[in-house]
Every structure is written in structure tokens, then in C-alpha cells.
């Protein structure tokens, strides 16, 4: 079984729950274990929130008004990619290295949460293209009654 979808979303706070609900609905329909769905939906929310907050300048008509979310459920793995057209990660943070933050900090925990919730994480950019790309994947577990379980 293979399912994939891609969204082109405006850099607005309302886009974050939309992407999250679509991911949860897809995984619920496919029969993915709810704990795995929850972990991936939180990681997706963090990546989308980062794209909304840091994904570009806020001048009307700029290409940085939007960001892209792509999700692949393929076999026993889910891979999610969030890409924006903003300034990308600072040169002082190669590979998007997350800086340590305190547990009670209100900002700066998103990349750390994504790393904790996913099995593999890649943070960076695409060669020859401005912006940041956060991609992550997780091995799926299935409910016993899963209609679309991987073969």
C-alpha cells in the first residue's frame, strides 16, 4: 500500500491544523496505530509552525507567502517533508543543528521535538534553492483491523 499527498499552504497559522488533520485522517483511514499517528502529527505541526514563523519575508506577493507539505505512507514507513522559500537555516547551524533549550522555553523546541518523535530526521535545504527543508520519517505500526496494512 502506498499513499502520498502534497499541499501548498499559505504561511498562516490556520494552515498548521489543516495539515495536521489531513495527516491524522489519512493515517486513521489506512489503519496506522494511533500512537504513531499522534507522534507524526505533533512533529508535522512543529515543522509547519516553523515554516509559518520563519519561512520567508512577509511582503505580499512574494513566493515566500507559502510553504509545501508532502507526506508519503509507503509500505511500513511514513515520510513527511515540509519546505519553505525563506532564508533557510543560518550558516552557524549546519544541517539545522538544534540549539539546546530549556524544558520550559516557549520557543526553540520544535526541531528537538521532531528529532524525539521521528526515527530519522534531515534538516537543511535543497541545492540551488532558497529555503529550509525539514524531512522526517517513522516506521509504522498498524491496528489489527487496518484496512490498508502493508503487505
mmCIF file of C-alpha atoms in Angstrom:
data_model
loop_
_atom_site.group_PDB
_atom_site.id
_atom_site.type_symbol
_atom_site.label_atom_id
_atom_site.label_comp_id
_atom_site.label_asym_id
_atom_site.label_seq_id
_atom_site.Cartn_x
_atom_site.Cartn_y
_atom_site.Cartn_z
ATOM 1 C CA UNK A 1 0.000 0.000 0.000
ATOM 2 C CA UNK A 2 1.232 3.438 -0.885
ATOM 3 C CA UNK A 3 -0.455 6.792 -0.257
ATOM 4 C CA UNK A 4 1.012 10.223 -0.851
ATOM 5 C CA UNK A 5 -0.264 13.762 -0.916
ATOM 6 C CA UNK A 6 1.193 17.236 -1.221
ATOM 7 C CA UNK A 7 -0.199 20.569 -0.053
ATOM 8 C CA UNK A 8 0.791 24.088 -0.985
ATOM 9 C CA UNK A 9 -0.214 26.165 2.042
ATOM 10 C CA UNK A 10 -0.202 29.856 2.878
ATOM 11 C CA UNK A 11 2.154 30.871 5.665
ATOM 12 C CA UNK A 12 -0.719 31.448 8.079
ATOM 13 C CA UNK A 13 -1.287 29.889 11.486
ATOM 14 C CA UNK A 14 -4.582 28.351 10.280
ATOM 15 C CA UNK A 15 -2.669 26.134 7.836
ATOM 16 C CA UNK A 16 -0.979 24.155 10.635
ATOM 17 C CA UNK A 17 -4.075 22.375 11.992
ATOM 18 C CA UNK A 18 -5.274 21.793 8.416
ATOM 19 C CA UNK A 19 -2.097 19.849 7.556
ATOM 20 C CA UNK A 20 -2.243 18.006 10.872
ATOM 21 C CA UNK A 21 -5.889 16.950 10.412
ATOM 22 C CA UNK A 22 -5.213 15.721 6.875
ATOM 23 C CA UNK A 23 -2.281 13.607 8.096
ATOM 24 C CA UNK A 24 -4.256 12.160 11.023
ATOM 25 C CA UNK A 25 -7.227 11.401 8.765
ATOM 26 C CA UNK A 26 -5.022 9.662 6.211
ATOM 27 C CA UNK A 27 -3.307 7.518 8.835
ATOM 28 C CA UNK A 28 -6.570 6.713 10.637
ATOM 29 C CA UNK A 29 -8.194 5.630 7.357
ATOM 30 C CA UNK A 30 -5.185 3.483 6.462
ATOM 31 C CA UNK A 31 -5.180 1.843 9.908
ATOM 32 C CA UNK A 32 -1.991 3.244 11.419
ATOM 33 C CA UNK A 33 -1.599 2.803 15.179
ATOM 34 C CA UNK A 34 -2.955 5.946 16.944
ATOM 35 C CA UNK A 35 0.253 6.476 18.969
ATOM 36 C CA UNK A 36 2.343 6.602 15.774
ATOM 37 C CA UNK A 37 -0.217 8.920 14.165
ATOM 38 C CA UNK A 38 -0.065 11.233 17.176
ATOM 39 C CA UNK A 39 3.760 11.378 17.174
ATOM 40 C CA UNK A 40 3.875 12.180 13.466
ATOM 41 C CA UNK A 41 1.108 14.759 13.725
ATOM 42 C CA UNK A 42 2.936 16.618 16.519
ATOM 43 C CA UNK A 43 6.189 16.547 14.514
ATOM 44 C CA UNK A 44 4.325 17.821 11.432
ATOM 45 C CA UNK A 45 2.728 20.613 13.468
ATOM 46 C CA UNK A 46 6.155 21.723 14.705
ATOM 47 C CA UNK A 47 7.644 21.699 11.199
ATOM 48 C CA UNK A 48 4.669 23.639 9.794
ATOM 49 C CA UNK A 49 4.785 26.164 12.651
ATOM 50 C CA UNK A 50 8.461 26.763 11.872
ATOM 51 C CA UNK A 51 7.661 27.306 8.178
ATOM 52 C CA UNK A 52 4.889 29.744 9.087
ATOM 53 C CA UNK A 53 7.052 31.687 11.527
ATOM 54 C CA UNK A 54 10.439 31.590 9.779
ATOM 55 C CA UNK A 55 9.660 30.623 6.163
ATOM 56 C CA UNK A 56 10.241 33.972 4.484
ATOM 57 C CA UNK A 57 9.647 37.664 4.485
ATOM 58 C CA UNK A 58 6.113 38.919 4.838
ATOM 59 C CA UNK A 59 5.878 41.116 1.740
ATOM 60 C CA UNK A 60 2.629 40.499 -0.186
ATOM 61 C CA UNK A 61 3.120 38.702 -3.493
ATOM 62 C CA UNK A 62 6.446 37.161 -2.526
ATOM 63 C CA UNK A 63 6.985 33.463 -3.259
ATOM 64 C CA UNK A 64 7.670 33.040 0.462
ATOM 65 C CA UNK A 65 3.966 33.546 1.208
ATOM 66 C CA UNK A 66 3.547 29.769 1.001
ATOM 67 C CA UNK A 67 5.171 26.501 2.005
ATOM 68 C CA UNK A 68 4.802 22.888 0.894
ATOM 69 C CA UNK A 69 3.940 19.767 2.906
ATOM 70 C CA UNK A 70 4.317 16.321 1.351
ATOM 71 C CA UNK A 71 3.513 13.053 3.096
ATOM 72 C CA UNK A 72 4.240 9.518 1.895
ATOM 73 C CA UNK A 73 2.862 6.391 3.542
ATOM 74 C CA UNK A 74 4.779 3.729 1.706
ATOM 75 C CA UNK A 75 4.943 0.179 2.960
ATOM 76 C CA UNK A 76 5.972 0.249 6.577
ATOM 77 C CA UNK A 77 7.222 3.829 6.705
ATOM 78 C CA UNK A 78 5.782 7.333 6.696
ATOM 79 C CA UNK A 79 7.951 10.156 5.349
ATOM 80 C CA UNK A 80 6.995 13.801 5.720
ATOM 81 C CA UNK A 81 8.666 16.832 4.170
ATOM 82 C CA UNK A 82 7.986 20.491 4.907
ATOM 83 C CA UNK A 83 9.709 23.007 2.612
ATOM 84 C CA UNK A 84 9.581 26.787 2.566
ATOM 85 C CA UNK A 85 11.210 29.509 0.469
ATOM 86 C CA UNK A 86 12.507 31.633 3.316
ATOM 87 C CA UNK A 87 16.091 32.391 4.304
ATOM 88 C CA UNK A 88 16.840 28.804 5.355
ATOM 89 C CA UNK A 89 18.916 27.866 8.341
ATOM 90 C CA UNK A 90 21.735 30.162 9.493
ATOM 91 C CA UNK A 91 25.251 29.263 8.357
ATOM 92 C CA UNK A 92 26.147 28.927 12.036
ATOM 93 C CA UNK A 93 23.790 25.937 12.273
ATOM 94 C CA UNK A 94 24.984 23.484 9.613
ATOM 95 C CA UNK A 95 22.390 20.841 8.877
ATOM 96 C CA UNK A 96 19.892 22.741 11.004
ATOM 97 C CA UNK A 97 21.543 21.727 14.245
ATOM 98 C CA UNK A 98 19.116 22.466 17.024
ATOM 99 C CA UNK A 99 20.489 24.523 19.859
ATOM 100 C CA UNK A 100 19.872 23.330 23.406
ATOM 101 C CA UNK A 101 16.829 24.930 25.021
ATOM 102 C CA UNK A 102 15.387 24.663 28.488
ATOM 103 C CA UNK A 103 12.386 22.422 29.039
ATOM 104 C CA UNK A 104 10.169 25.395 29.938
ATOM 105 C CA UNK A 105 11.161 27.533 26.933
ATOM 106 C CA UNK A 106 8.245 28.753 24.811
ATOM 107 C CA UNK A 107 10.264 28.925 21.569
ATOM 108 C CA UNK A 108 13.056 26.898 20.017
ATOM 109 C CA UNK A 109 11.896 23.390 20.890
ATOM 110 C CA UNK A 110 10.338 22.421 17.541
ATOM 111 C CA UNK A 111 13.356 20.785 15.904
ATOM 112 C CA UNK A 112 14.214 18.974 19.141
ATOM 113 C CA UNK A 113 10.654 17.615 19.364
ATOM 114 C CA UNK A 114 10.764 16.458 15.749
ATOM 115 C CA UNK A 115 14.013 14.594 16.449
ATOM 116 C CA UNK A 116 12.471 12.927 19.511
ATOM 117 C CA UNK A 117 9.276 11.856 17.744
ATOM 118 C CA UNK A 118 10.677 10.620 14.408
ATOM 119 C CA UNK A 119 13.059 7.780 13.572
ATOM 120 C CA UNK A 120 15.153 9.699 11.010
ATOM 121 C CA UNK A 121 15.341 13.467 10.518
ATOM 122 C CA UNK A 122 17.040 15.584 7.856
ATOM 123 C CA UNK A 123 17.146 19.347 8.291
ATOM 124 C CA UNK A 124 18.653 21.572 5.635
ATOM 125 C CA UNK A 125 17.832 22.812 2.175
ATOM 126 C CA UNK A 126 17.724 21.798 -1.434
ATOM 127 C CA UNK A 127 20.789 22.566 -3.592
ATOM 128 C CA UNK A 128 20.317 25.665 -5.720
ATOM 129 C CA UNK A 129 17.111 26.651 -3.955
ATOM 130 C CA UNK A 130 16.454 29.144 -1.158
ATOM 131 C CA UNK A 131 14.569 27.993 1.885
ATOM 132 C CA UNK A 132 14.550 25.318 4.512
ATOM 133 C CA UNK A 133 13.514 21.679 4.213
ATOM 134 C CA UNK A 134 12.641 19.554 7.225
ATOM 135 C CA UNK A 135 12.022 15.908 6.412
ATOM 136 C CA UNK A 136 11.445 13.067 8.814
ATOM 137 C CA UNK A 137 10.181 9.526 8.797
ATOM 138 C CA UNK A 138 8.920 6.895 11.165
ATOM 139 C CA UNK A 139 8.316 3.183 10.930
ATOM 140 C CA UNK A 140 4.595 2.498 11.025
ATOM 141 C CA UNK A 141 2.701 0.163 13.307
ATOM 142 C CA UNK A 142 -0.765 -0.952 12.291
ATOM 143 C CA UNK A 143 -4.038 -1.556 14.101
ATOM 144 C CA UNK A 144 -5.232 -5.166 13.994
ATOM 145 C CA UNK A 145 -8.242 -4.110 11.890
ATOM 146 C CA UNK A 146 -6.167 -1.982 9.476
ATOM 147 C CA UNK A 147 -7.852 -1.965 6.057
ATOM 148 C CA UNK A 148 -4.730 -0.936 4.122
ATOM 149 C CA UNK A 149 -1.995 -2.749 6.044
ATOM 150 C CA UNK A 150 1.356 -3.055 4.271
ATOM 151 C CA UNK A 151 1.970 -6.403 2.590
#
